[in-house]
Short mmCIF file of C-alpha atoms in Angstrom, two decimals:
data_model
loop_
_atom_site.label_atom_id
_atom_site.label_comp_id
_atom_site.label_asym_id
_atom_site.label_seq_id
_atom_site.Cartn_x
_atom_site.Cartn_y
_atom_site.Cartn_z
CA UNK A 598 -23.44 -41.30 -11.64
CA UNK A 599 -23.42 -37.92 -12.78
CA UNK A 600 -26.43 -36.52 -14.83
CA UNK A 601 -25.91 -34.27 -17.77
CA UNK A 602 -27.66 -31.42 -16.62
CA UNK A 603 -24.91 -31.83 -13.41
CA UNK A 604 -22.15 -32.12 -16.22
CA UNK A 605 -23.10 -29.21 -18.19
CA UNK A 606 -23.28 -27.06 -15.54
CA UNK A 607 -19.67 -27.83 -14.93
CA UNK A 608 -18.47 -28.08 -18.33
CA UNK A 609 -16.96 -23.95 -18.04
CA UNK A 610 -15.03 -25.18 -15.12
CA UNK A 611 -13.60 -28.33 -16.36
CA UNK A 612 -12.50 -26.70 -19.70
CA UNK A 613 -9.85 -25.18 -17.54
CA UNK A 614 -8.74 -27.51 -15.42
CA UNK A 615 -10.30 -25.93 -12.08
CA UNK A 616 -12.56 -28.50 -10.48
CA UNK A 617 -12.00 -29.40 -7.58
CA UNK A 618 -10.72 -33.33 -7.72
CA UNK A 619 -13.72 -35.36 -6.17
CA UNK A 620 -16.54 -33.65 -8.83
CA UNK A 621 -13.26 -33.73 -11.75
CA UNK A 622 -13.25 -37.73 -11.12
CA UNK A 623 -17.19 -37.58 -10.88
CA UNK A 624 -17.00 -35.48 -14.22
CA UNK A 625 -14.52 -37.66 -16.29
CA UNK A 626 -16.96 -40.88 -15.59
CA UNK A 627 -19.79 -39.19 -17.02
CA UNK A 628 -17.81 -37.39 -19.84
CA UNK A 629 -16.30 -41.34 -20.67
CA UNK A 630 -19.86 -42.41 -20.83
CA UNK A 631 -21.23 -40.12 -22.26
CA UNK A 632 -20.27 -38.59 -26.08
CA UNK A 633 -22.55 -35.19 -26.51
CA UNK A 634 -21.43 -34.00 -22.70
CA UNK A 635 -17.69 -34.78 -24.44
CA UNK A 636 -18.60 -33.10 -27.46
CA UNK A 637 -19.88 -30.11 -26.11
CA UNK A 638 -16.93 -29.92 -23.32
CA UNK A 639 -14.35 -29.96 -26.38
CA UNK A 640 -16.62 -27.48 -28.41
CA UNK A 641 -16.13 -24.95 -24.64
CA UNK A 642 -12.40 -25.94 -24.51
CA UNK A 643 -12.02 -24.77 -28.19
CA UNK A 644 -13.76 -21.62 -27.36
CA UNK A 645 -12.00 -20.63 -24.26
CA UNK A 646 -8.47 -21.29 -26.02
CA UNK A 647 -9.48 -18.69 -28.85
CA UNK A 648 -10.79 -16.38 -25.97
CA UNK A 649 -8.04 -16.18 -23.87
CA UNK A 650 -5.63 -16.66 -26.93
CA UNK A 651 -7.29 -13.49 -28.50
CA UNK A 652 -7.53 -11.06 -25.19
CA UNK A 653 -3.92 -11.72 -24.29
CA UNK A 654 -2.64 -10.74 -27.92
CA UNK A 655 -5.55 -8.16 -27.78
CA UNK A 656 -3.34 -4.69 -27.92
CA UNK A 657 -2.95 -4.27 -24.23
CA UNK A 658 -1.22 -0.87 -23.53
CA UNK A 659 2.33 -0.79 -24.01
CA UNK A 660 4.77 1.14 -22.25
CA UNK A 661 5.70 4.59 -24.09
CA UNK A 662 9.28 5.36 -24.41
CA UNK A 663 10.91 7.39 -21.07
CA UNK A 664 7.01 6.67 -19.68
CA UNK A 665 8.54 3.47 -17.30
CA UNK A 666 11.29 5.53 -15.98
CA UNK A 667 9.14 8.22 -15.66
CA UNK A 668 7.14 6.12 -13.19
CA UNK A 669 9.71 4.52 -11.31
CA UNK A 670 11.07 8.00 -10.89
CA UNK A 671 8.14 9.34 -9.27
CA UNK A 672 7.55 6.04 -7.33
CA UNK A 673 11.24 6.63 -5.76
CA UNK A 674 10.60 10.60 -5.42
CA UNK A 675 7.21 9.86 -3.43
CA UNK A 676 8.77 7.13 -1.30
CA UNK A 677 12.02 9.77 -0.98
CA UNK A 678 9.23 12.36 0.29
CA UNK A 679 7.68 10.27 2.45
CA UNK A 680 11.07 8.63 4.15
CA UNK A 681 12.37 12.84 4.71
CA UNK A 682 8.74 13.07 5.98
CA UNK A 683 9.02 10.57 8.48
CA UNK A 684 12.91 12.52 9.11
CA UNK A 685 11.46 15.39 9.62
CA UNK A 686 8.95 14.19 11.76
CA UNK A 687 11.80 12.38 13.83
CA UNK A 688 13.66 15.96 13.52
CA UNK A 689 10.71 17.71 14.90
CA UNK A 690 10.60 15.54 17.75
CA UNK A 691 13.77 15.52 18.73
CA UNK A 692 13.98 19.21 18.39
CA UNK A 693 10.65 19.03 20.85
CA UNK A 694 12.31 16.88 23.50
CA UNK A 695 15.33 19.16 23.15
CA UNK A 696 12.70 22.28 23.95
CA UNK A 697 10.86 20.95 26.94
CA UNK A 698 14.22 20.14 28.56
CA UNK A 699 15.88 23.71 27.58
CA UNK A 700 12.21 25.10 29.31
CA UNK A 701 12.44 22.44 32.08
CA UNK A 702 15.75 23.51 33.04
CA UNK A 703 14.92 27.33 33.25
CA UNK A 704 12.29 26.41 35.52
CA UNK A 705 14.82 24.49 37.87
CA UNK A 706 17.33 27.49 37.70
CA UNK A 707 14.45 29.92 38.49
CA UNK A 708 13.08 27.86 40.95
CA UNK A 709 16.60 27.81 42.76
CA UNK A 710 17.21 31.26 42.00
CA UNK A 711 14.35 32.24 43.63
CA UNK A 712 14.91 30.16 46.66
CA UNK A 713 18.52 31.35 47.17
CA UNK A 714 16.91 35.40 47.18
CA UNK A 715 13.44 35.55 47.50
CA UNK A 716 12.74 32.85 50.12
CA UNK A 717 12.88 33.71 53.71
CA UNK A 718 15.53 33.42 56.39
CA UNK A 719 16.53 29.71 56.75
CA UNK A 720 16.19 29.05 60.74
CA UNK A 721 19.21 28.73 62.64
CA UNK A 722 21.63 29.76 59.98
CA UNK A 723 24.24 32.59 61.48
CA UNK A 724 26.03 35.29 60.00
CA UNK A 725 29.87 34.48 60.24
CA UNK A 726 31.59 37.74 61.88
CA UNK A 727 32.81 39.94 59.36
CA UNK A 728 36.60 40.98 59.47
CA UNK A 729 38.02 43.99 61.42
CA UNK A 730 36.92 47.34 59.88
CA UNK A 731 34.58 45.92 57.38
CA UNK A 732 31.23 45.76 56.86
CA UNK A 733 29.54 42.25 56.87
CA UNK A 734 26.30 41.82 55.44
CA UNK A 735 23.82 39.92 54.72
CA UNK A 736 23.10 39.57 51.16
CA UNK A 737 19.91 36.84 50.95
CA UNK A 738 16.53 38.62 50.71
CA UNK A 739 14.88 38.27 53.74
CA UNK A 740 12.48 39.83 56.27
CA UNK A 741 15.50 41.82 58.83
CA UNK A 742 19.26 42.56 57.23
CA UNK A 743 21.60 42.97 59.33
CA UNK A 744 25.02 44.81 59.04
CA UNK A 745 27.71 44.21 61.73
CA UNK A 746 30.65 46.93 61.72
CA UNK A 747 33.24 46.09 64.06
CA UNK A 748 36.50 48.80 64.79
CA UNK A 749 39.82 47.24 64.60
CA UNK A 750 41.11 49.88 67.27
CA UNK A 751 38.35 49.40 70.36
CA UNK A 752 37.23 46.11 69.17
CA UNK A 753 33.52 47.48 69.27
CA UNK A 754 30.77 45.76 67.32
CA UNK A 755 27.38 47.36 66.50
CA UNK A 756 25.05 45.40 64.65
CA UNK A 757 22.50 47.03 62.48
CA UNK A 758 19.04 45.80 61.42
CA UNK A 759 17.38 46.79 58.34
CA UNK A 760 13.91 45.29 56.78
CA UNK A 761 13.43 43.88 52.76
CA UNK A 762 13.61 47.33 51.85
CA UNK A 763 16.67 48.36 53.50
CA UNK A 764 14.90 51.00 55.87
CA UNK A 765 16.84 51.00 59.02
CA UNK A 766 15.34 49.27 62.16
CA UNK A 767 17.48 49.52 64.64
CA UNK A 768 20.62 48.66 65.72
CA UNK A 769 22.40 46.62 68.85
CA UNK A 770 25.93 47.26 70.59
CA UNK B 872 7.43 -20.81 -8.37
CA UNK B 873 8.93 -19.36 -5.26
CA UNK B 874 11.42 -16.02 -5.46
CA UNK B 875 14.50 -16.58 -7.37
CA UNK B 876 18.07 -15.45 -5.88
CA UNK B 877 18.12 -12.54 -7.72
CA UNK B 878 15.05 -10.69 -6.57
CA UNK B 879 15.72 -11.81 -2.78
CA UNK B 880 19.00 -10.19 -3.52
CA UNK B 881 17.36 -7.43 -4.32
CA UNK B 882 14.65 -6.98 -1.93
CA UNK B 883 16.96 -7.30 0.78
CA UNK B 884 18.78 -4.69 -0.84
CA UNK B 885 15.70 -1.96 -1.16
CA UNK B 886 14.77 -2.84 2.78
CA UNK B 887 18.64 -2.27 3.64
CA UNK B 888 17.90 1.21 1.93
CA UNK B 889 19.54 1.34 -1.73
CA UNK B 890 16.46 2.27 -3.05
CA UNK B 891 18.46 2.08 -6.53
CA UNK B 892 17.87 -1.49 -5.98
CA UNK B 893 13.92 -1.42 -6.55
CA UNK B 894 13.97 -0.34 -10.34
CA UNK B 895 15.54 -3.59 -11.85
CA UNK B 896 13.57 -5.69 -9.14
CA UNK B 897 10.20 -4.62 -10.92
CA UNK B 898 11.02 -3.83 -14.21
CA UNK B 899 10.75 -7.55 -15.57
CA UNK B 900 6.61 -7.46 -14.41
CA UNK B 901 5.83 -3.86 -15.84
CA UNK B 902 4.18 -5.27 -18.86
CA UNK B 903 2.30 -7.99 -17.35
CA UNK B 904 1.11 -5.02 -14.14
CA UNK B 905 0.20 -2.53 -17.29
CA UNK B 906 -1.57 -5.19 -19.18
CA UNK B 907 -3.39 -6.56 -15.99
CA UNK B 908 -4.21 -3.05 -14.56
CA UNK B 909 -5.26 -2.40 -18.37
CA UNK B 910 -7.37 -5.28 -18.75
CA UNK B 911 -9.16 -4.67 -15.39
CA UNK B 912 -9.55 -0.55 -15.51
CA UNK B 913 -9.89 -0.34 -19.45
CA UNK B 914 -8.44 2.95 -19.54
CA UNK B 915 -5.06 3.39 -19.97
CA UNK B 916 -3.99 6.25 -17.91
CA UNK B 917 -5.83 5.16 -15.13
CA UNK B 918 -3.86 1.49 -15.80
CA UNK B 919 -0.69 3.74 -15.63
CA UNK B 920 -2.18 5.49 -12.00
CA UNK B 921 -2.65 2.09 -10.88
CA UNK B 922 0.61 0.65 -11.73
CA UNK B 923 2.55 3.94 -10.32
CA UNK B 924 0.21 3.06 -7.13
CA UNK B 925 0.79 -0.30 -6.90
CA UNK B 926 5.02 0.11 -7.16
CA UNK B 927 5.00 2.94 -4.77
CA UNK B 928 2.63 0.38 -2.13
CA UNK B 929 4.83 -2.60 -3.05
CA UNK B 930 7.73 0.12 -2.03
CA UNK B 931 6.39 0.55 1.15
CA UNK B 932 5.08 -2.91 2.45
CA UNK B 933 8.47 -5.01 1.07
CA UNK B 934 8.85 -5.97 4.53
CA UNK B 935 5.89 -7.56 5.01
CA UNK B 936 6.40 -9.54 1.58
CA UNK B 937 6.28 -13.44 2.26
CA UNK B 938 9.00 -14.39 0.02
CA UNK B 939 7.69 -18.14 -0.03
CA UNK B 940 5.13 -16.37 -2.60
CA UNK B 941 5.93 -15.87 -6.42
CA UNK B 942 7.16 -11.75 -6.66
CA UNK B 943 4.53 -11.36 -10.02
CA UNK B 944 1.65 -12.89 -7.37
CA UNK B 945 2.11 -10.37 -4.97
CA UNK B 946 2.28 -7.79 -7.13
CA UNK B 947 -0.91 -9.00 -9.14
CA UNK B 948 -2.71 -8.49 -5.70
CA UNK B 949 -1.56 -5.10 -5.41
CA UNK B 950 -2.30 -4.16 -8.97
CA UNK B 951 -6.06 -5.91 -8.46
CA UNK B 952 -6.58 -4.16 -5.04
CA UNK B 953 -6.00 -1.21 -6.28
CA UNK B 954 -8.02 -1.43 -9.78
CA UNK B 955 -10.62 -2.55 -7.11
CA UNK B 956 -10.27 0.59 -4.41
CA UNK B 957 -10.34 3.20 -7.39
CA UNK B 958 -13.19 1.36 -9.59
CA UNK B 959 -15.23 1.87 -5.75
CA UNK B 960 -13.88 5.54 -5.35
CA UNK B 961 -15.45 6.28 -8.97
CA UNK B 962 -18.57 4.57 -8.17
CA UNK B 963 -18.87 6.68 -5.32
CA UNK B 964 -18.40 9.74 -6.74
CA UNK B 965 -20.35 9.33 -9.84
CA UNK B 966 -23.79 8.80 -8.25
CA UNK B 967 -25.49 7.54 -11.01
CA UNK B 968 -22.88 5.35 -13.14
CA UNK B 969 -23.03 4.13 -16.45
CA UNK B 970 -20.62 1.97 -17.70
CA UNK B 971 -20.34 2.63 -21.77
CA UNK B 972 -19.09 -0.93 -22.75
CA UNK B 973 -16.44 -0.45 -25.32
CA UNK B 974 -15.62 2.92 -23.83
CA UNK B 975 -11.73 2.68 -24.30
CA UNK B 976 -10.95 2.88 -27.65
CA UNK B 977 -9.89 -0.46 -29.39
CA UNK B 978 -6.01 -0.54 -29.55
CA UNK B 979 -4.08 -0.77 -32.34
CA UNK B 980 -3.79 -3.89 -33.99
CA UNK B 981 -2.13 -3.56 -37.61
CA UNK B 982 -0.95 -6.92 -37.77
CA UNK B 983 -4.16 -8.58 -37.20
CA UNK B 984 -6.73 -9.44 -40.40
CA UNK B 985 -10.36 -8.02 -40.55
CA UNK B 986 -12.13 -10.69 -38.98
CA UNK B 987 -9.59 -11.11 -35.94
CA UNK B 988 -9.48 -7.24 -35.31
CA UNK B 989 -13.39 -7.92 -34.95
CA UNK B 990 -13.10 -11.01 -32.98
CA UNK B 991 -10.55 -9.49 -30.52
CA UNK B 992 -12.84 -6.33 -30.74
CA UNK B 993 -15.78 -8.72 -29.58
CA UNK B 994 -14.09 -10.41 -26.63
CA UNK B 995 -12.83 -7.16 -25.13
CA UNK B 996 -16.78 -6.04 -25.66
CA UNK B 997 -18.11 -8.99 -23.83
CA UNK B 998 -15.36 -8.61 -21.16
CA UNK B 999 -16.59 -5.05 -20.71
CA UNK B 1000 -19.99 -6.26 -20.19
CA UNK B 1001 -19.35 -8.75 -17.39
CA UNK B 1002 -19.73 -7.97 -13.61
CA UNK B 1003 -16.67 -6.48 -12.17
CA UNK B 1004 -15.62 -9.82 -10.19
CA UNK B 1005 -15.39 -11.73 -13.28
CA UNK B 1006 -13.37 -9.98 -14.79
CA UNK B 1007 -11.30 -9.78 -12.47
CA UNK B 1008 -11.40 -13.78 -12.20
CA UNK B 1009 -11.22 -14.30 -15.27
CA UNK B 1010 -8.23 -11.93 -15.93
CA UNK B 1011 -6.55 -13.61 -13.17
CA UNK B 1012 -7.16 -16.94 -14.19
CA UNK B 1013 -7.24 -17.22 -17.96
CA UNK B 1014 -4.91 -14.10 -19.12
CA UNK B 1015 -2.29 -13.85 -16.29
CA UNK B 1016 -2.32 -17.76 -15.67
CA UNK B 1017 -2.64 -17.61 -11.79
CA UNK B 1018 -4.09 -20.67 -10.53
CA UNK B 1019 -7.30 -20.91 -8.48
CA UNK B 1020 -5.59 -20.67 -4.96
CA UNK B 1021 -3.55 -17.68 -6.29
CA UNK B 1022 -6.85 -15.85 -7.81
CA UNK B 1023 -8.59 -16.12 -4.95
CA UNK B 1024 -5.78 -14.48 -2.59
CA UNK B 1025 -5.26 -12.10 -4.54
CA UNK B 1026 -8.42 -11.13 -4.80
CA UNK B 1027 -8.81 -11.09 -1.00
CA UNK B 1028 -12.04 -14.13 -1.48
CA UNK B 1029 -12.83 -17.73 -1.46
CA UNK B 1030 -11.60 -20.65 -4.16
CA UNK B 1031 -15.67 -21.47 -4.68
CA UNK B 1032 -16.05 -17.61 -5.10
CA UNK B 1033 -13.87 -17.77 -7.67
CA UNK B 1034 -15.00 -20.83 -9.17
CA UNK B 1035 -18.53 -19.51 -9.19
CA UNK B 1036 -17.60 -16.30 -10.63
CA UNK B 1037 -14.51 -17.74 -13.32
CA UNK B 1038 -17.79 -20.53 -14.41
CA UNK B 1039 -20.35 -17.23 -15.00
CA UNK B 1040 -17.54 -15.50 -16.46
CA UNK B 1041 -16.51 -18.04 -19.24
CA UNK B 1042 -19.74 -19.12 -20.09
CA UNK B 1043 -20.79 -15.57 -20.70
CA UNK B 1044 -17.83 -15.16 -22.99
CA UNK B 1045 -18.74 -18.83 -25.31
CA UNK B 1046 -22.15 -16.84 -25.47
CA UNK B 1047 -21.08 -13.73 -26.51
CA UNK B 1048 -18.17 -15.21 -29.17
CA UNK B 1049 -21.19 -17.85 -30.14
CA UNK B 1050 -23.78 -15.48 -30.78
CA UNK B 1051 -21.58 -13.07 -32.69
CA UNK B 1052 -19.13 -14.95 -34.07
CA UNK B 1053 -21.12 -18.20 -34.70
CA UNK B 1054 -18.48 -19.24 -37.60
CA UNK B 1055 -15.61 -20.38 -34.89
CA UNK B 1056 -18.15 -22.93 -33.44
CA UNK B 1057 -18.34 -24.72 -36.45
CA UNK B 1058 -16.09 -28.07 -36.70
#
């Protein structure tokens, strides 16, 4: 059996409706049995019922006139802001990605470049003989040019050789 | 109460991208989020801060909104959240704090007699002077009608947190409304 004291202390809770169900049943049996526990649990149920009847029609701010659109306005402007955000962030990267691969693809022309003039003689590879009466030279960068001048009439060849700098080194009949 | 047709309608609308769509899908709760965030910040224009905050965060998290869960809940737990984050941010800043009870000014209530301008005058008093978790309990609970399970989620705690606190909260008030107003006890 519940005491009073026990009760009492629950009396604020039960006024509402919010005990749990096992003390609620505990709490009915005592209040059944017992008529100043009842009386003081109607005299908090009264009380509560003017309090929260009085703070709800207690003049709780009301919306001014425009003031709600006003607010939704902003709410859609700052979610606007932060969705062109997020697009320009997506912009941003996209225009990155677009940059590395612009920059990576210099670097593979360069690189390419380079090896067609800059890089040395590739072993083995032969100059094809040049037509009668014309010169036939060797336009890749490398360590020895050579220029091959053959006559149409006498069918002689000479071959010259020349370094990177086109100073002449020789030549061969 | 679960999410009626109309506001699934329209949430599915807002994450498909018509923002248009978000406007009439709050509008029916702006006085109950204005008179909560009132009731729990006691200033007005910070209750307007708080209700622009908590629209703009229900704007962004709509996808992760259970809709199994009353609409008004989950925007209660916004609203509170966010009385709760700025109430900390104020604390915070203003080293040494002190909380003027009856600081906002009493609104106006032509319609109401003498002694029930005083009364109402009273309870928001003796609502000022109670701990910041009752309050918010006891807003929850007794003015906005959420029920123990919904208080206590949307206040992020336990259901015998919010019993303890809703008990010390009410009994406070009968105090306060006996002591002062002494003539409602009688009969």
């Amino acid at each position: 059996m519940m005491t009073c004291r026990k009760a009492r202390k629950l009396v604020p809770l039960a006024a509402g409706g919010d005990l749990r169900p096992r003390p609620a049943a505990a709490f009915r049996a005592h209040i059944d049995a017992c008529p100043e526990c009842r009386r003081e649990l109607e005299a908090f149920r009264k009380a509560l019922g003017t309090i929260r009847e009085e703070a709800k029609a207690a003049g709780v701010a009301a919306w001014g006139e425009d003031e709600w659109s006003a607010l939704v306005s902003r709410v859609r402007a700052g979610a606007a802001g932060e969705r062109s955000r997020g697009a320009d962030r997506a912009g941003t990267a996209f225009r990155r990605c677009w940059a590395a691969a612009s920059a990576l693809g210099v670097l593979a022309a360069s690189a390419i470049l380079y090896m067609m003039f800059m890089a040395g003689p590739v072993p083995g590879r032969k100059t094809a003989p040049a037509g009668p009466g014309t010169v036939a030279g060797r336009a890749e960068p490398q360590e020895v040019l050579t220029m091959t001048m053959v006559s149409p009439e006498t069918g002689l060849q000479i071959v010259w050789f020349f370094d990177r700098n086109f100073d002449y080194k020789g030549e061969q009949e | 109460m679960r999410m009626n047709e109309t506001e699934k309608e329209l949430v599915e609308m807002v994450l498909a991208g018509r923002a248009e769509a978000f406007e009439p899908l709050v509008t029916p709760y702006r006085g109950p989020l204005l008179a909560l965030a009132s009731r729990l910040t006691r200033d007005r224009e910070e209750a307007l801060e708080v209700v622009q905050e908590t629209l703009l965060r229900a704007y962004r998290s709509l996808g992760r909104y259970d809709a199994a869960r009353p609409f008004r809940n989950w925007l209660f737990q916004i609203a509170a959240n966010e009385s709760r984050d700025r109430r900390r941010r104020k604390m915070r800043e203003r080293a040494a704090f002190t909380e003027v009870a009856g600081r906002a000014p009493a609104a106006a209530d032509p319609e109401a007699g003498q002694d029930r301008r005083e009364l109402r005058e009273g309870i928001r008093r003796s609502m000022a002077a109670l701990s910041p978790r009752e309050r918010e309990v006891f807003v929850l609970r007794d003015l906005e009608d959420l029920d123990i399970r919904e208080t206590s989620r949307a206040l992020g705690c336990s259901s015998l947190s919010v019993r303890v606190h809703l008990s010390a909260a009410r009994r406070k008030l009968r105090q306060a409304i006996r002591r002062d107003f002494p003539h409602l006890e009688v009969g």
